[in-house]
Every structure is written in C-alpha cells, then in structure tokens.
Short mmCIF file of N, CA and C and ligand atoms in Angstrom, two decimals:
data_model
loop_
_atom_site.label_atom_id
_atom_site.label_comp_id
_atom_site.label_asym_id
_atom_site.label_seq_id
_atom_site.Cartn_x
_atom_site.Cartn_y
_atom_site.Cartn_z
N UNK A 212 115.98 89.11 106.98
CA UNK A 212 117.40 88.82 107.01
C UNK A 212 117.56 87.31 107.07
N UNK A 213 118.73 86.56 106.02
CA UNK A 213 118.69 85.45 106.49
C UNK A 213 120.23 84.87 105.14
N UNK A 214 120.11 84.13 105.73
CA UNK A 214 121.52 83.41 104.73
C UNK A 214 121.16 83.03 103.41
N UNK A 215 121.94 83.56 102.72
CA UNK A 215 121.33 83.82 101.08
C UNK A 215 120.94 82.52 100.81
N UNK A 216 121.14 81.27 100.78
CA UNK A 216 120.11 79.88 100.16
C UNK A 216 118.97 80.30 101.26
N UNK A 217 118.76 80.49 102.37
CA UNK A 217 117.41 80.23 103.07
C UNK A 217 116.64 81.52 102.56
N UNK A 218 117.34 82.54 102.16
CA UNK A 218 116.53 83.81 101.75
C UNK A 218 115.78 83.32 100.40
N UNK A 219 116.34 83.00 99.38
CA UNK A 219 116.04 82.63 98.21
C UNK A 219 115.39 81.37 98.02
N UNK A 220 115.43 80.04 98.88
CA UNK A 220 115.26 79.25 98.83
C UNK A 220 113.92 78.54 99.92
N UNK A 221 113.63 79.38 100.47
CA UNK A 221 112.61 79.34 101.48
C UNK A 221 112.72 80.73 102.45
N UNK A 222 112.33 81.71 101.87
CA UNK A 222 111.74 82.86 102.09
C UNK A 222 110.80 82.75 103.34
N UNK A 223 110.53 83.05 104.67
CA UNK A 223 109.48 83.50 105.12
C UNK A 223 108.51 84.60 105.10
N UNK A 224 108.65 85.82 105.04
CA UNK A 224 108.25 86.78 104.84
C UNK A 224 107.00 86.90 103.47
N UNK A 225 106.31 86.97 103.96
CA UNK A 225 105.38 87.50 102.68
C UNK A 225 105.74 87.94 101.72
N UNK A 226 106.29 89.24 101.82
CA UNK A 226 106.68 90.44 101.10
C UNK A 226 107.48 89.40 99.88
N UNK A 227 108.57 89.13 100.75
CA UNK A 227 109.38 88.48 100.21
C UNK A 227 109.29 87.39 99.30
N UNK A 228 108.34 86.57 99.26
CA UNK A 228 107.95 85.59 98.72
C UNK A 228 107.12 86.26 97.34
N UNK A 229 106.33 87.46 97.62
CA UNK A 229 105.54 87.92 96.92
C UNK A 229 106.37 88.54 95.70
N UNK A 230 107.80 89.07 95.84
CA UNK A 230 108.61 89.77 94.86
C UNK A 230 109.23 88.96 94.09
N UNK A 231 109.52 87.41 94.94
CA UNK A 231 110.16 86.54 94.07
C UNK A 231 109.09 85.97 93.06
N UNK A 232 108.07 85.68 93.99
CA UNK A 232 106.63 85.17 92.37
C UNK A 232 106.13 86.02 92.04
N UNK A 233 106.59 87.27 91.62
CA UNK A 233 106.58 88.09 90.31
C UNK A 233 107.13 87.55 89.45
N UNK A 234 108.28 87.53 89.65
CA UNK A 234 109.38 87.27 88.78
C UNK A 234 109.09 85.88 87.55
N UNK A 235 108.41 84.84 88.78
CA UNK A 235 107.79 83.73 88.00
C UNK A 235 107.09 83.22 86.85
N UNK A 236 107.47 82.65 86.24
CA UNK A 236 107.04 82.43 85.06
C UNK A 236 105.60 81.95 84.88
N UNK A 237 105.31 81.29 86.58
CA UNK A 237 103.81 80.11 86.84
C UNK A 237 102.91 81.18 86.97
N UNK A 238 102.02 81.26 85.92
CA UNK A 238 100.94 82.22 86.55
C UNK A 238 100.08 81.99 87.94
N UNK A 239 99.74 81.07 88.12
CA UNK A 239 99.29 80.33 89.18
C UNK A 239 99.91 81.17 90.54
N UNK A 240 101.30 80.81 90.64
CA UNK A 240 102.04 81.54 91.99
C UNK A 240 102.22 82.96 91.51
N UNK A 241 101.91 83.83 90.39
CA UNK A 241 101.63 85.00 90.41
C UNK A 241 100.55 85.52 91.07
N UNK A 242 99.46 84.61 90.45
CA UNK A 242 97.95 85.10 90.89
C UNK A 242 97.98 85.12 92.43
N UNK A 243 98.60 83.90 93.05
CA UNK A 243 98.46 83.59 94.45
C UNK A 243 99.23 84.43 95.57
N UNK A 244 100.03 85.04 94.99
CA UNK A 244 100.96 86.09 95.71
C UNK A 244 100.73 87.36 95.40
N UNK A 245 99.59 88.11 94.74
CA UNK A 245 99.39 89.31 94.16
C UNK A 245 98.71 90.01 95.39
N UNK A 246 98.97 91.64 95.25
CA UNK A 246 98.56 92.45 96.38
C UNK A 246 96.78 91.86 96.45
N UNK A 247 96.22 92.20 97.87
CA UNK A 247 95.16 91.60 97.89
C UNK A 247 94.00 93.40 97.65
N UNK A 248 92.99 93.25 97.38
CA UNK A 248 92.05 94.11 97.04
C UNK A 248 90.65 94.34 97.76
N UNK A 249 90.07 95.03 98.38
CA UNK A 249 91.30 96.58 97.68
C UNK A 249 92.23 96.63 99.35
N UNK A 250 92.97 97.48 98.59
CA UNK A 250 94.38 97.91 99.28
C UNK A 250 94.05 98.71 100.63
N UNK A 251 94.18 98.96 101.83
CA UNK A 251 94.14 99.14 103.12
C UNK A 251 94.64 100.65 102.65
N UNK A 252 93.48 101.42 103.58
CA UNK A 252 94.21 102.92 103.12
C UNK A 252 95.94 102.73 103.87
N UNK A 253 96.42 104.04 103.50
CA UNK A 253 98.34 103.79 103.53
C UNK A 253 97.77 104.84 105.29
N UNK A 254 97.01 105.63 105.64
CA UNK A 254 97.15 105.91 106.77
C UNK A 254 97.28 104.84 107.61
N UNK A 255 96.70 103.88 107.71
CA UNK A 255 96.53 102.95 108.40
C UNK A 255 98.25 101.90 108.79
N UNK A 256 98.68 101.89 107.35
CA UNK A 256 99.92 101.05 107.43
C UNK A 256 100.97 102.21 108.27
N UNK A 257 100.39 103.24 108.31
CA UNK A 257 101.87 103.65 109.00
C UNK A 257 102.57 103.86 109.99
N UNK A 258 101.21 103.08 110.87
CA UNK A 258 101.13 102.62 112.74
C UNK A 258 101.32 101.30 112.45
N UNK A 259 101.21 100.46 111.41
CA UNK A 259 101.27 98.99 112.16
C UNK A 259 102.30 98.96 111.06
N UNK A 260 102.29 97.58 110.26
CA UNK A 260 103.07 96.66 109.15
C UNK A 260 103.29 97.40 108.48
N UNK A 261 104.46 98.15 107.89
CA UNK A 261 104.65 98.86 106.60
C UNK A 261 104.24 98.06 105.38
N UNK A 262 104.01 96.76 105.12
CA UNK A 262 103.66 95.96 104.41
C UNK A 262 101.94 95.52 104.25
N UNK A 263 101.18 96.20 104.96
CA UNK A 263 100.21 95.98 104.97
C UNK A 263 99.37 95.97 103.94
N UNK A 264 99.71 97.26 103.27
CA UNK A 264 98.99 97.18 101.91
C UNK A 264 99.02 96.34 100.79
N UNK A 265 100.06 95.41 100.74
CA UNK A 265 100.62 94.75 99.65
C UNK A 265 100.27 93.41 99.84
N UNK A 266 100.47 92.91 100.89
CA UNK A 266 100.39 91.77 101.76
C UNK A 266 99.52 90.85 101.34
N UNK A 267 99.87 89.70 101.00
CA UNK A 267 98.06 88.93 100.64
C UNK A 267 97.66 88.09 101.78
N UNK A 268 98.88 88.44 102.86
CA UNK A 268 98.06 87.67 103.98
C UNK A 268 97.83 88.14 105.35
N UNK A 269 97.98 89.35 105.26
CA UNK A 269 97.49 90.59 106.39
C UNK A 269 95.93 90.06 106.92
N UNK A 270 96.42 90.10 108.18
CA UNK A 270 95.16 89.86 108.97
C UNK A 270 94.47 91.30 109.83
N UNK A 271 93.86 91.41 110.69
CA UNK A 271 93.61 92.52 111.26
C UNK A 271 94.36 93.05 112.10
N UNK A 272 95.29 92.07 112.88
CA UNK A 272 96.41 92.29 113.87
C UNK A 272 97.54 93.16 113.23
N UNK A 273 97.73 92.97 112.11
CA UNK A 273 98.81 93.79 111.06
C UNK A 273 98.32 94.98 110.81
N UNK A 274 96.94 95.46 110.82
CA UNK A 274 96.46 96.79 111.20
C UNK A 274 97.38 97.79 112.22
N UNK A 275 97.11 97.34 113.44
CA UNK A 275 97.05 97.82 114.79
C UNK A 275 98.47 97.81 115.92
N UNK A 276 99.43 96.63 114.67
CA UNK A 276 100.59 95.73 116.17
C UNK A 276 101.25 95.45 115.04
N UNK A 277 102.58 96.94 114.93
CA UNK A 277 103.94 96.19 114.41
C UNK A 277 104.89 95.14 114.61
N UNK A 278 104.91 94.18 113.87
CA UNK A 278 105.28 93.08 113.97
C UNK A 278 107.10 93.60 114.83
N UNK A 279 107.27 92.58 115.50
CA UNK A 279 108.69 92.33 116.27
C UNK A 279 109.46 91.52 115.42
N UNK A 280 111.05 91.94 115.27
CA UNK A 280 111.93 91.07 115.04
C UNK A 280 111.95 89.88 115.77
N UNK A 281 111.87 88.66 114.56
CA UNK A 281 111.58 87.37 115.51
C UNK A 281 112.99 86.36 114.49
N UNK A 282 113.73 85.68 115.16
CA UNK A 282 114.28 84.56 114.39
C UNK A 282 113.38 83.25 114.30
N UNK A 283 113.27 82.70 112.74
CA UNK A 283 112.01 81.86 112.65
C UNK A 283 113.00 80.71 112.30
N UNK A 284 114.22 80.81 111.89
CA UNK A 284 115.11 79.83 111.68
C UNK A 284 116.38 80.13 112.21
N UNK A 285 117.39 79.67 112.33
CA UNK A 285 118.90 79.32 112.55
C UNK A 285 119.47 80.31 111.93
N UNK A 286 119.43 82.17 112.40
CA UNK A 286 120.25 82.70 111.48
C UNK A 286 118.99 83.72 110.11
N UNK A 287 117.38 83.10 110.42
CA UNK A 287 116.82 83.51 109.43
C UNK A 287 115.71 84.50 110.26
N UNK A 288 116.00 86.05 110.07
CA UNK A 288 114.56 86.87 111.00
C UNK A 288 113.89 87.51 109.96
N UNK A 289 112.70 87.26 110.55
CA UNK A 289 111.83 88.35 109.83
C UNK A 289 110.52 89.26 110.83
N UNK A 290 109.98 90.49 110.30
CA UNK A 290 109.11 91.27 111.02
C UNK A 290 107.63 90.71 110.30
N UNK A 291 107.04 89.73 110.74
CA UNK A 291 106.04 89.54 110.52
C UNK A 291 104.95 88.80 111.67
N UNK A 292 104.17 88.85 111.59
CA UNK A 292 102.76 88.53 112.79
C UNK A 292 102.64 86.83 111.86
N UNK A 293 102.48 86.55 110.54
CA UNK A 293 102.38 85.37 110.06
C UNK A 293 103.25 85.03 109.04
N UNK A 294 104.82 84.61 108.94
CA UNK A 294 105.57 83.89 108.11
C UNK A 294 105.04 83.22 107.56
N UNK A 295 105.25 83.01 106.30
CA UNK A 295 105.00 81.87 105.77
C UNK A 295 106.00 80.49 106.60
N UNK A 296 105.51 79.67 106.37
CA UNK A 296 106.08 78.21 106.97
C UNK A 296 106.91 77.75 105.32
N UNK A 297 108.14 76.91 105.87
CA UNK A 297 108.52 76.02 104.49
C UNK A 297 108.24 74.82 104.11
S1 SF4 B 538 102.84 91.38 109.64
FE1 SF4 B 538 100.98 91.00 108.46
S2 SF4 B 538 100.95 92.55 106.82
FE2 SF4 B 538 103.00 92.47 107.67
S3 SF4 B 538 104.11 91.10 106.32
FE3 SF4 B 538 103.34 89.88 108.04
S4 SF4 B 538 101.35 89.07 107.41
FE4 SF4 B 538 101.92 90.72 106.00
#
C-alpha cells in the first residue's frame, strides 16, 4: 500500500517491483527481477510469505515467519522481511 507516485515510482516490495520489470522493455531488469529457480515447493509458502515462490530475494526467514505489516515510508506499507531500499 502506498501513494500512487511512491507505489509506481519507488516500489518497495519485491513482488512489486518484479511485475513492474516485466513490463520493461530493459532486458537486463527483466533478467534481474525474474522468479528465482527452482521455485520453493507451494506447501511451504503457505505458512510463511505467500510470495515466496516468486520472490528473487527470499531468504530462509520467508520460509518459516510471515512477514508483518510494516510502514517503510510516510504513508508507504508493505509485508515483507526485506524491501527493497530506494
Ligand atoms: S518476505 Fe521474503 S519472500 Fe516475501 S516478499 Fe519479502 S523478501 Fe520476498
């Protein structure tokens, strides 16, 4: 959740970042945001990160410990263990 320029314009969320560089034309930030391999069985995601599987920057903590609603900016939250930074 976050105010549409900070959503679009500096994304924290993985996920989030990862759907917008699809869209991208740079292969580069395609390659770099693509699900990571191989994919975490889906039993696993459905105690911790619903995002786990997709994630290219899931650590082991995203296994085990659903992330908490956290405000990372003024107005901007997200459920993640590691935001990206802007
Ligand atoms: S908590 Fe972990 S798996 Fe979930 S979005 Fe954040 S980094 Fe990715």
């Amino acid at each position: 959740m976050a105010p549409r320029d900070a959503f679009f314009f500096e994304p924290r969320h993985p996920y989030t970042v990862m759907l917008m560089a699809a869209f991208s034309h740079n292969p580069r930030l395609r390659r770099m945001w693509s699900p990571p391999e191989p994919l975490p069985s889906a039993e696993t995601s459905v105690v911790a990160c619903p995002y786990l599987s997709r994630c290219p920057l899931a650590q082991e903590r995203c296994r085990h410990e659903r992330p908490a609603l956290r405000e990372l900016a003024p107005g901007q939250f997200a459920r993640c263990h590691f935001p990206v930074r802007p």
